[in-house]
Short mmCIF file of C-alpha atoms in Angstrom, two decimals:
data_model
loop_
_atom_site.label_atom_id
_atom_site.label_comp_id
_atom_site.label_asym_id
_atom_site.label_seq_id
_atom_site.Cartn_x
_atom_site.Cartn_y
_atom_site.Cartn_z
CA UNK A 756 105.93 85.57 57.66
CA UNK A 757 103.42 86.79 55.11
CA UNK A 758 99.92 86.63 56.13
CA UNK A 759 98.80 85.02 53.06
CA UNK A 760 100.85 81.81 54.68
CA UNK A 761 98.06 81.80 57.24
CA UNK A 762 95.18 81.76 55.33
CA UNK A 763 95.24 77.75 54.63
CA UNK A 764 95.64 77.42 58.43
CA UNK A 765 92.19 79.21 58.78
CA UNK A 766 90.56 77.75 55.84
CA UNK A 767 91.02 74.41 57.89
CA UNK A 768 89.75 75.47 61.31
CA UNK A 769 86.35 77.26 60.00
CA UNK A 770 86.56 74.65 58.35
CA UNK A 771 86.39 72.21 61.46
CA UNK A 772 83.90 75.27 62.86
CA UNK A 773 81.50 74.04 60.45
CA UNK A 774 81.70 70.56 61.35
CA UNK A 775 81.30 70.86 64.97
CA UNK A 776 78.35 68.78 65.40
CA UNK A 777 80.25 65.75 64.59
CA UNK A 778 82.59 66.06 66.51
CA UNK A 779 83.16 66.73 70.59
CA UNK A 780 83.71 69.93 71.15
CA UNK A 781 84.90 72.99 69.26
CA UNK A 782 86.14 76.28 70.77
CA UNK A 783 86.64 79.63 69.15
CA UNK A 784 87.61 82.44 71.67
CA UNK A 785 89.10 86.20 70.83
CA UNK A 786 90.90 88.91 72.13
CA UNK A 787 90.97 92.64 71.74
CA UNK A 788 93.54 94.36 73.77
CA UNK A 789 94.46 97.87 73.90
CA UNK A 790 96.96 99.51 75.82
CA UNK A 791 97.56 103.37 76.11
CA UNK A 792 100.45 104.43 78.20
CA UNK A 793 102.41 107.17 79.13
CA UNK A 794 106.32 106.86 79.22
CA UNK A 795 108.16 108.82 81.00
CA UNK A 796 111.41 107.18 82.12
CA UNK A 797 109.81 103.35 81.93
CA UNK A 798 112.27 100.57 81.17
CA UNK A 799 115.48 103.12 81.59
CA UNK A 800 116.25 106.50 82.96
CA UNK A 801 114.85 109.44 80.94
CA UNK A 802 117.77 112.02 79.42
CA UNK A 803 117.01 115.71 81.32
CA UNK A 804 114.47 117.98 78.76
CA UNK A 805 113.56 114.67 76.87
CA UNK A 806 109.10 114.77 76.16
CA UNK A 807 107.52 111.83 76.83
CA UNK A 808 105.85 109.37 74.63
CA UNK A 809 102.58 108.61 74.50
CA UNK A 810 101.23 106.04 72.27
CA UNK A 811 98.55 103.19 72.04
CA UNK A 812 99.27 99.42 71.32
CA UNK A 813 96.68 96.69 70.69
CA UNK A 814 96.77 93.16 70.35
CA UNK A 815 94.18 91.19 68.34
CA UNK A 816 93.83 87.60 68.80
CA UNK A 817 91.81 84.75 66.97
CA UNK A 818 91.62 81.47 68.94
CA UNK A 819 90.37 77.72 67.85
CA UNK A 820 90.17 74.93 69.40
CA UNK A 821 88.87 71.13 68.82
CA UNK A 822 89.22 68.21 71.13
CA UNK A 823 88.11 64.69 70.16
CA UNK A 824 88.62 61.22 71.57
CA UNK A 825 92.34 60.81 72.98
CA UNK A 826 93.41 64.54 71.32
CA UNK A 827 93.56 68.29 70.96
CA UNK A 828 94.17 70.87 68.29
CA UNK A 829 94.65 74.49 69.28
CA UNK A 830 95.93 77.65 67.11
CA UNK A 831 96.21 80.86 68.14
CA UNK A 832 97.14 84.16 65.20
CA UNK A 833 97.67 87.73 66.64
CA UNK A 834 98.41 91.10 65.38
CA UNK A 835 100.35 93.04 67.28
CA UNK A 836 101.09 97.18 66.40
CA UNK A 837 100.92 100.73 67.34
CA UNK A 838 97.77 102.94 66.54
CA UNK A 839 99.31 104.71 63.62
CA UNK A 840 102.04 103.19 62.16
CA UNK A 841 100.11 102.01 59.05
CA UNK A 842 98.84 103.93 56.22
CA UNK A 843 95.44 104.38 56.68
CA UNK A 844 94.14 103.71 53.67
CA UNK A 845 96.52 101.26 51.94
CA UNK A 846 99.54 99.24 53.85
CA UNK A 847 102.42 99.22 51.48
CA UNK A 848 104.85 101.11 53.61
CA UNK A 849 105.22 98.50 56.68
CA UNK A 850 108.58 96.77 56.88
CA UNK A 851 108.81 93.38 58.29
CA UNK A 852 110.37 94.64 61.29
CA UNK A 853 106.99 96.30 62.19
CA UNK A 854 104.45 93.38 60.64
CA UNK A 855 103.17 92.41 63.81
CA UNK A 856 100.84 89.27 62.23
CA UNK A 857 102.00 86.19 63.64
CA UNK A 858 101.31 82.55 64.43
CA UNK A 859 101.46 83.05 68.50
CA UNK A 860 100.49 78.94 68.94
CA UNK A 861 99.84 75.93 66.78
CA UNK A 862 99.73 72.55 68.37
CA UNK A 863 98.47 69.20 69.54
CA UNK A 864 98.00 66.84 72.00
CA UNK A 865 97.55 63.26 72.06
CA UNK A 866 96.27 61.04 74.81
CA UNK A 867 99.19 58.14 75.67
CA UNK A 868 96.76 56.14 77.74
CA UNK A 869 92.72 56.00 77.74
CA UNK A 870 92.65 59.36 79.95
CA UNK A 871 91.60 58.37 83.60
CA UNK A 872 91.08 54.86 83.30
CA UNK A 873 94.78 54.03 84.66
CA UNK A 874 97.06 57.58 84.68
CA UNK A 875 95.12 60.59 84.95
CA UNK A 876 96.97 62.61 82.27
CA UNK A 877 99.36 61.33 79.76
CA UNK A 878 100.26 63.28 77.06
CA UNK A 879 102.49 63.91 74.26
CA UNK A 880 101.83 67.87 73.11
CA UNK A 881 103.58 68.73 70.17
CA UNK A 882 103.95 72.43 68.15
CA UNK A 883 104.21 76.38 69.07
CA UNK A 884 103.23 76.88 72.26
CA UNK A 885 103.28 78.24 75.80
CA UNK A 886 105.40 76.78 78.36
CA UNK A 887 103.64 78.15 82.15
CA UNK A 888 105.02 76.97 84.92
CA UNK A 889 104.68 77.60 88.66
CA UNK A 890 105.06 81.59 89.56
CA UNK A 891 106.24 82.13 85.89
CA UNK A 892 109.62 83.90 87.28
CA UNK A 893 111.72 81.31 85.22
CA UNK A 894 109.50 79.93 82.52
CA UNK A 895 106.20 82.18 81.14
CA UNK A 896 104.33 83.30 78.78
CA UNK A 897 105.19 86.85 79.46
CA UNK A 898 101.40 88.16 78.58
CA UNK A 899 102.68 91.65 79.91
CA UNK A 900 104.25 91.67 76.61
CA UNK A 901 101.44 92.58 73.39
CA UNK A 902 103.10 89.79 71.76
CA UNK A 903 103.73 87.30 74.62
CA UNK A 904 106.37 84.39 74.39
CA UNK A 905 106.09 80.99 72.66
CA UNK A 906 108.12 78.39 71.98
CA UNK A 907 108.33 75.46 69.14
CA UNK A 908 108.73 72.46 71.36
CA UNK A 909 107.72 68.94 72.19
CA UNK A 910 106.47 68.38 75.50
CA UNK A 911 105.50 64.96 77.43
CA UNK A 912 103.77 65.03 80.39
CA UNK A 913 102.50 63.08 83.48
CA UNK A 914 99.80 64.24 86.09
CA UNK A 915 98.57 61.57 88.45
CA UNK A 916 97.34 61.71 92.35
CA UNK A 917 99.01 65.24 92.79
CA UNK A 918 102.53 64.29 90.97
CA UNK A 919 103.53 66.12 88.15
CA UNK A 920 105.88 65.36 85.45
CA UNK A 921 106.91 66.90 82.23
CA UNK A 922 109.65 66.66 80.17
CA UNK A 923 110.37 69.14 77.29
CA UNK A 924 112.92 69.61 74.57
CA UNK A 925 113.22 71.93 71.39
CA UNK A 926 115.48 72.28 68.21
CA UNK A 927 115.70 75.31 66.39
CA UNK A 928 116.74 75.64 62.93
CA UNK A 929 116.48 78.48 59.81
CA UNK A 930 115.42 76.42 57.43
CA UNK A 931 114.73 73.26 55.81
CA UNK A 932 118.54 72.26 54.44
CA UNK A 933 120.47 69.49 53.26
CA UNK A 934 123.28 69.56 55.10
CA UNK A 935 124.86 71.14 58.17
CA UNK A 936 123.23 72.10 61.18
CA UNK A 937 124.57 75.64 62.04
CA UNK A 938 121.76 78.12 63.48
CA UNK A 939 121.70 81.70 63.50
CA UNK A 940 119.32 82.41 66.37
CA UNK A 941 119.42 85.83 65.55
CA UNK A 942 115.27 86.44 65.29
CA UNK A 943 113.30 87.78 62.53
CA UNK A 944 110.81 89.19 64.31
CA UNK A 945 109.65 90.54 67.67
CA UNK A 946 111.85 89.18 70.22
CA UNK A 947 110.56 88.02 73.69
CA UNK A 948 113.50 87.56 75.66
CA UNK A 949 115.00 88.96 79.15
CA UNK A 950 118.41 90.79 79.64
CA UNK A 951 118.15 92.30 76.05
CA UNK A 952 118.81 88.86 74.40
CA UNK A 953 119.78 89.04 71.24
CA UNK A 954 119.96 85.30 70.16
CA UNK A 955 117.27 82.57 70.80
CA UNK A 956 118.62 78.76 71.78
CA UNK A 957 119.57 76.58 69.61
CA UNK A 958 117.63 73.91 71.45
CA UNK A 959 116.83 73.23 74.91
CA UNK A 960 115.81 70.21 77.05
CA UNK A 961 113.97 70.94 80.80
CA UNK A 962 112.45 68.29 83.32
CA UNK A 963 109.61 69.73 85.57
CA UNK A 964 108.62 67.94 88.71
CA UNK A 965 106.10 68.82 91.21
CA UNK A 966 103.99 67.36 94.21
CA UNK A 967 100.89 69.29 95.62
CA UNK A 968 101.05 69.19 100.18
CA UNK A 969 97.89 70.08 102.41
CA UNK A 970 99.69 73.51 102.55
CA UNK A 971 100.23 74.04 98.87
CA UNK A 972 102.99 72.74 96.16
CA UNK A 973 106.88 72.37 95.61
CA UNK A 974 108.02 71.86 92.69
CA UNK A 975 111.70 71.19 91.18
CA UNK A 976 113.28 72.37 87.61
CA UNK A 977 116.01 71.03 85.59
CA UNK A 978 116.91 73.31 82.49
CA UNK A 979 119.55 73.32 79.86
CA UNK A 980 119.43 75.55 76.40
CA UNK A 981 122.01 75.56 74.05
CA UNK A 982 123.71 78.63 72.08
CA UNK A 983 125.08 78.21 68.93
CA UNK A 984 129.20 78.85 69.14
CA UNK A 985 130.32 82.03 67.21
CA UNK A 986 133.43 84.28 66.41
CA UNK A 987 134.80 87.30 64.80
CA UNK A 988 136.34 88.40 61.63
CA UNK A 989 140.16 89.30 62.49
CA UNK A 990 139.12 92.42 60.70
CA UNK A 991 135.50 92.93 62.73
CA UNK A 992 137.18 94.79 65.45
CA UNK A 993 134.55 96.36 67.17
CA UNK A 994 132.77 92.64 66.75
CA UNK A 995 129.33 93.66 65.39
CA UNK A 996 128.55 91.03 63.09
CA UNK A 997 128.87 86.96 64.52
CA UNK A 998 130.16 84.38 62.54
CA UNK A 999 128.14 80.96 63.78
CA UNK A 1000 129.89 78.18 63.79
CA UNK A 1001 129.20 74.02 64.81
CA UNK A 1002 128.74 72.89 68.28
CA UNK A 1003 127.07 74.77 71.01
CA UNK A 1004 127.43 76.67 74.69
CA UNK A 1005 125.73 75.04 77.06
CA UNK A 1006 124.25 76.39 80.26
CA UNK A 1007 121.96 74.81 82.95
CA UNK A 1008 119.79 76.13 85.59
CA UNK A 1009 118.59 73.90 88.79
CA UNK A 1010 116.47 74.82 91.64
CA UNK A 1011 113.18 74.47 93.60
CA UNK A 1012 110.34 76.41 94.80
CA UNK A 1013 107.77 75.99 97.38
CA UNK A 1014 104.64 77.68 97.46
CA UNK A 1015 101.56 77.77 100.12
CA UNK A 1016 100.01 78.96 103.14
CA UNK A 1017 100.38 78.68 107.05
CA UNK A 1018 97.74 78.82 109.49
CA UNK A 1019 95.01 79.82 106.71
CA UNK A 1020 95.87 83.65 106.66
CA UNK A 1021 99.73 83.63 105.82
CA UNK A 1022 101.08 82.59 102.32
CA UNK A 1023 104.35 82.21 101.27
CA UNK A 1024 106.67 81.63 98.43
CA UNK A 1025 110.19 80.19 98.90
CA UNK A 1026 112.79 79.98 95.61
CA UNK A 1027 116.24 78.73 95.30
CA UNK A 1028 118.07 77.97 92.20
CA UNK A 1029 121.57 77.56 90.85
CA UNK A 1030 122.89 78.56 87.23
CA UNK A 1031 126.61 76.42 85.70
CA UNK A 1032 127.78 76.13 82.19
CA UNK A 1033 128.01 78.43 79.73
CA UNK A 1034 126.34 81.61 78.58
CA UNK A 1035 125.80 82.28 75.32
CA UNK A 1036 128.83 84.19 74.79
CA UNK A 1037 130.95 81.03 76.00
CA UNK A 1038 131.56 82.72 79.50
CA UNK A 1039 131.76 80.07 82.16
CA UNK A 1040 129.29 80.82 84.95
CA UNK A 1041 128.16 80.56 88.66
CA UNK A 1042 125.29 82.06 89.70
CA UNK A 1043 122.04 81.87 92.14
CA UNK A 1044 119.34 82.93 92.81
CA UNK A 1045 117.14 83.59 96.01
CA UNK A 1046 113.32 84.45 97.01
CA UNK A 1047 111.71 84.59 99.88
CA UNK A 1048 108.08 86.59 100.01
CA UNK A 1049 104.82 86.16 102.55
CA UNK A 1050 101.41 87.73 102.26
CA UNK A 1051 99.17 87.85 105.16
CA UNK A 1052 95.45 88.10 104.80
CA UNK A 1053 94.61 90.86 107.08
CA UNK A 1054 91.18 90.85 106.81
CA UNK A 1055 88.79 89.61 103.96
CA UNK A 1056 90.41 92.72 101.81
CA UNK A 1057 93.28 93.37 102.73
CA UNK A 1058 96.48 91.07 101.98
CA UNK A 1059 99.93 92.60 103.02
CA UNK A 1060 103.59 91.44 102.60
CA UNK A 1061 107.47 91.85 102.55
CA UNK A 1062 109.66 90.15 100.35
CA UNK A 1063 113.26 89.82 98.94
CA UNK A 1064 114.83 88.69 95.74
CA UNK A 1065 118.03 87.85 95.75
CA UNK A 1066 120.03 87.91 91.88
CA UNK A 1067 123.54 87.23 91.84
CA UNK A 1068 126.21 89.52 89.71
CA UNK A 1069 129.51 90.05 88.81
CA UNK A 1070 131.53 92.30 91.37
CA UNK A 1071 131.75 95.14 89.74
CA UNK A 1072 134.61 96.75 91.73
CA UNK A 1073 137.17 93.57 91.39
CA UNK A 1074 136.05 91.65 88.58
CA UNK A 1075 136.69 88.34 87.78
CA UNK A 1076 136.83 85.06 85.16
CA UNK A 1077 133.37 83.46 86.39
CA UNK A 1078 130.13 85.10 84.82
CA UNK A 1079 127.65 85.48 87.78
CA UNK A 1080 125.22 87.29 86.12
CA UNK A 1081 121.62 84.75 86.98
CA UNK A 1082 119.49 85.32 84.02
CA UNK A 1083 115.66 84.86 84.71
CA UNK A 1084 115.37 82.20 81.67
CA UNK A 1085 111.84 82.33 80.08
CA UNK A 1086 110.16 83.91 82.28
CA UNK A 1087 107.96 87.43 83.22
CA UNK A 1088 109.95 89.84 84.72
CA UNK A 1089 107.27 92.42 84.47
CA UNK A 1090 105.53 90.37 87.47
CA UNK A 1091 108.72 91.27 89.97
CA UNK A 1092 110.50 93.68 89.54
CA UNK A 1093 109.00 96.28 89.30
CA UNK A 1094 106.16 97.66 86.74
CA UNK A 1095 108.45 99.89 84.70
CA UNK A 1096 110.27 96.86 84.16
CA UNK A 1097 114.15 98.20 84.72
CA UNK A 1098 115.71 95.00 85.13
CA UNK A 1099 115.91 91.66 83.62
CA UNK A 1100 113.45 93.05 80.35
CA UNK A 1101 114.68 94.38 77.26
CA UNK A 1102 117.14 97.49 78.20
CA UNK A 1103 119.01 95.41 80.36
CA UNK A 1104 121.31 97.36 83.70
CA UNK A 1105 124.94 95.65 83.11
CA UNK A 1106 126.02 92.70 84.76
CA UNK A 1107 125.81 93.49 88.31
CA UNK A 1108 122.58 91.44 89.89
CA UNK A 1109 120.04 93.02 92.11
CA UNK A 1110 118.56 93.01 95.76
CA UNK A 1111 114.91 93.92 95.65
CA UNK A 1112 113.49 94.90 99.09
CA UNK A 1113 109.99 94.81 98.82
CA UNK A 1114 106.48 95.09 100.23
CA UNK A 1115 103.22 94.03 98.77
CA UNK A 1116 99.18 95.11 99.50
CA UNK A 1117 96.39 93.88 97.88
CA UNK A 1118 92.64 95.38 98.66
CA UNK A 1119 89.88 93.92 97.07
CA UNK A 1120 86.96 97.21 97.15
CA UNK A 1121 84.66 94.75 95.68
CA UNK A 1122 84.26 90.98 94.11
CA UNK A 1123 85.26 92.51 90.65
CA UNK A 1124 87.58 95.67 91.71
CA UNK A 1125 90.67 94.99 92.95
CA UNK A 1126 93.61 97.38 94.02
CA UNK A 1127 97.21 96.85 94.41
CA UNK A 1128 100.37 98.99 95.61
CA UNK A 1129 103.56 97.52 95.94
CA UNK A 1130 107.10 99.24 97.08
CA UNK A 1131 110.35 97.91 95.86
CA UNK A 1132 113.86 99.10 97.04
CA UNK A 1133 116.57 98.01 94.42
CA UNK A 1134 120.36 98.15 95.56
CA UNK A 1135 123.36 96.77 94.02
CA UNK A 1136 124.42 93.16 95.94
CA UNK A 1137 128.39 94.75 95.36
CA UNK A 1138 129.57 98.13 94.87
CA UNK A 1139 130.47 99.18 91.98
CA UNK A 1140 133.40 101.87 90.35
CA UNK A 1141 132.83 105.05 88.54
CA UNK A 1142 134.46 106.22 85.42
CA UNK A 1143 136.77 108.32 87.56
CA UNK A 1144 138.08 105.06 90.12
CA UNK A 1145 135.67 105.66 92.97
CA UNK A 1146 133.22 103.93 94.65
CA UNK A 1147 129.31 104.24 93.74
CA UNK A 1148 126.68 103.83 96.59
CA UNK A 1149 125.26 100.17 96.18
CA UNK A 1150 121.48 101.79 96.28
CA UNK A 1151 119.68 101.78 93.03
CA UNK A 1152 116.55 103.30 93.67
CA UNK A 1153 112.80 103.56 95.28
CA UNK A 1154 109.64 102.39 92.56
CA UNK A 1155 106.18 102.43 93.78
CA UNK A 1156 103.23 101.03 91.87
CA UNK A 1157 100.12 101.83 91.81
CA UNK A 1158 97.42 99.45 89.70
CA UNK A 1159 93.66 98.73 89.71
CA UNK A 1160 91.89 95.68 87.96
CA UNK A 1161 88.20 96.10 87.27
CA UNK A 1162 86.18 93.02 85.80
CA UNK A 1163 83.39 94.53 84.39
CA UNK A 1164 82.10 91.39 83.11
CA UNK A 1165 83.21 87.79 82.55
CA UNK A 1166 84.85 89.10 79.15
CA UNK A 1167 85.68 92.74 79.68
CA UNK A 1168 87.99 94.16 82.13
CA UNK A 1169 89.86 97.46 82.77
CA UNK A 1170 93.13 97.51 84.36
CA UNK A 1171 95.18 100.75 84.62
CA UNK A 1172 98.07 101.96 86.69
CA UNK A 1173 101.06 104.70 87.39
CA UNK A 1174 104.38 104.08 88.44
CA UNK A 1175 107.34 106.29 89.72
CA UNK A 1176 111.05 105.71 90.22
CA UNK A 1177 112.81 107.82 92.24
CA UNK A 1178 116.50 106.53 91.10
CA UNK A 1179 120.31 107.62 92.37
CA UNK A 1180 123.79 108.32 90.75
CA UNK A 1181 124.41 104.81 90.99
CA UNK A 1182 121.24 103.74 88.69
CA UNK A 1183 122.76 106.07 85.51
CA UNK A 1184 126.07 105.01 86.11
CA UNK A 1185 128.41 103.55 83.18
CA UNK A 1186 128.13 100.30 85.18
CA UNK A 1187 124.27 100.29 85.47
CA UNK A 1188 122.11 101.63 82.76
CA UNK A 1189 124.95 104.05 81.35
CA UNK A 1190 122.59 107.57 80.93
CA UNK A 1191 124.28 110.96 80.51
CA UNK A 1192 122.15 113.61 81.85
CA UNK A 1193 119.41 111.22 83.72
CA UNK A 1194 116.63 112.50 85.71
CA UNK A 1195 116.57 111.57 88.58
CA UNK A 1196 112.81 111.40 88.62
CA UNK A 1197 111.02 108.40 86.20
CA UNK A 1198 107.14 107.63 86.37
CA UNK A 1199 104.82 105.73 83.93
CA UNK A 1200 101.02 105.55 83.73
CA UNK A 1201 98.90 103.22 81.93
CA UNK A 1202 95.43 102.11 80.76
CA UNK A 1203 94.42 98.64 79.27
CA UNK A 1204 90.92 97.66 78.06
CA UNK A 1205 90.69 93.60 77.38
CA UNK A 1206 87.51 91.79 75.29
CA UNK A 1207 87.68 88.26 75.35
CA UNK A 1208 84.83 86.96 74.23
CA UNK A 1209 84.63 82.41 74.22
CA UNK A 1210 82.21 80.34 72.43
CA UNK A 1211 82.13 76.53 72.96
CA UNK A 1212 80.29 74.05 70.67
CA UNK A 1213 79.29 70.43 71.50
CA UNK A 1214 77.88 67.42 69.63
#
């Protein structure tokens, strides 16, 4: 979108800036985010002899707020890019594919009832926004990501005496027309989405319940998103190019998670959930997932835990009809598995699923410095076969990350890390992430400086 489509949207919220004082309350908050990092073999194996990248991204974010009696506003624009990749002294070279300026959020929410008086929250919330929800493993805003995820939705929802409720749904079109309602989710700009997605949903409905315990919360999710049906060109052969047509694939997700603590020192986090339908491709599926991690609080510093994630695959050495891929829906796969982000993210690894091993520490040197390294062992849950008919090894690999978080101050903090991945045969196989000539040794290093500074005004 051009950015001159913005600039009403802004006239209107200085606008509201200016009349704060009759009003409640009127936020404006900011971010500056850079992000320097070194790439060596992050995301997928590096090709033997290959130099690595270095570069530095920033985001730069402009948020507004206003609530009044029974409502909210809230907008959010970014600019997302690379140091460099503009002309320095004019920009008339960017393409669109690189115009990082966007609308990240734009809605509101409305009061249902007077707020407290008979149902502590009830709310309609309407407009681009972030859906967060529980661990964010399934449905996030992926903030890893400089641009972060957002969807255009309506969203009810219900919080009273520790029940939670909320009911979502969202319907995607190109344009304004007058007829028809065929979508080509094919995005024109950044795309946020996990296993290299290519096409967002044509809509989607999801029902969120949750209860908070004396030893922490469970929670229970009901999702279905809808993919536009396509085909092929009898004479698109190597099918490149879709043709969209009416009616939709439909696939649905169910499952639960638990999360708390035993005894006061021992947390845990417990996930289960099942995947039916179709994927986007029409493929009927069956697929699971499973989680089961603890963290024990060794001390006032220390925290320490194993874990194991559980993602369900197709067998790669006897295929068959059913698609049992899981797919981590919405969510931040940056969190799990792993920090250079090999699996479920953007490059994708075939088809397969994954077993990550895993063990967790967590030292905290100070109130405001905090250090974390975590181990993950990835392995294959079947074997798979290698371009000449035998049998790969099911292990993947051995990542270990390394990452500090320093708060300087309330609005300024420093986070940094470096990550290695020692990887096998099996990893750079056709079947897996399909690299001629991999090394067999990956790392990644990075450095991230955050401002956000937050100004509230009340009447």
């Amino acid at each position: 979108m051009d950015k001159k489509n913005y600039l009403p949207i802004l006239l209107v919220l200085f606008c509201l800036a200016g009349l704060q004082q009759a009003f409640a309350q009127f936020t404006v908050s900011g971010q500056l985010r850079t992000r320097t990092e070194l790439r060596n073999g992050q995301g997928t194996l590096q090709v033997k002899d290959t130099a690595r990248a270095v570069f530095t991204s920033q985001r730069t974010r402009l948020n507004f707020g206003y609530s009044g009696y029974r409502f909210k506003l809230y907008a959010s624009v970014q600019d997302v890019r690379v140091w460099g990749q503009d002309a320095s002294s004019i920009n008339r070279v960017t393409t669109d594919a690189n115009d990082g300026f966007m609308l990240h959020e734009a809605w509101a929410e409305i009061s249902l009832v007077d707020t407290g008086k008979v149902i502590r929250n009830f709310t309609l919330k309407v407009g681009r926004q972030e859906l967060v929800y529980d661990d964010v493993r399934l449905l996030g805003n992926l903030d890893w990501l400089q641009q972060a995820r957002r969807h255009d939705a309506a969203l009810l929802k219900f919080d009273h005496n520790g029940w939670t409720a909320h009911l979502g749904a969202a319907y995607n079109q190109n344009a304004e027309r007058k007829s028809n309602t065929i979508y080509n989710g094919v995005p024109t700009a950044y795309t946020a989405s996990t296993n290299g997605m290519g096409a967002m949903y044509k809509s989607m409905q999801f029902l969120y319940l949750a209860r908070k315990h004396y030893f922490g919360n469970t929670s229970v999710l009901l999702f279905k998103d809808d993919f536009s049906k396509f085909h092929f060109a009898a004479t698109d052969t190597e099918k490149k190019t879709p043709i969209y047509e009416s009616g939709v694939w439909s696939r649905y997700t169910v499952g639960a998670n638990m999360f708390g603590t035993a005894k006061r020192k021992l947390g845990f986090a417990i996930s289960a959930f099942y995947q039916g339908g179709k994927y986007r491709e029409g493929t009927s599926l069956n697929e699971y997932f499973f989680s089961v991690s603890t963290q024990y609080a060794a001390g006032r510093k220390l925290s320490i835990g194993p874990g194991v994630d559980i993602t369900s695959g197709n067998n790669g050495s006897d295929p068959t009809k059913k698609y049992q891929r899981f797919d981590p829906l919405y969510g931040t796969p940056h969190k799990f598995w792993g920090y250079m982000d090999y699996f479920y993210v953007a490059d994708g690894f075939g088809s397969n699923g994954l077993i990550d091993y895993y063990l967790k520490a967590k030292y905290k040197l100070k109130d405001n410095f905090t250090m974390s390294l975590d181990g993950h062992r990835f392995v294959l849950p079947s074997a798979v076969v290698n371009k000449d008919g035998t049998t790969m090894k099911k292990a993947l690999g051995t990542e270990i990350d390394f990452v500090f978080n320093y708060a300087m101050t309330k609005a300024v903090n420093i986070e940094g890390g470096y990550s290695t991945m020692f990887s096998t045969s099996t990893m750079a196989s056709a079947k897996v992430k399909n690299v001629s000539r991999a090394a067999d040794f990956s790392d990644w290093a990075y450095l991230m400086i955050s401002i956000k500074p937050e100004f509230t005004f009340k009447n």
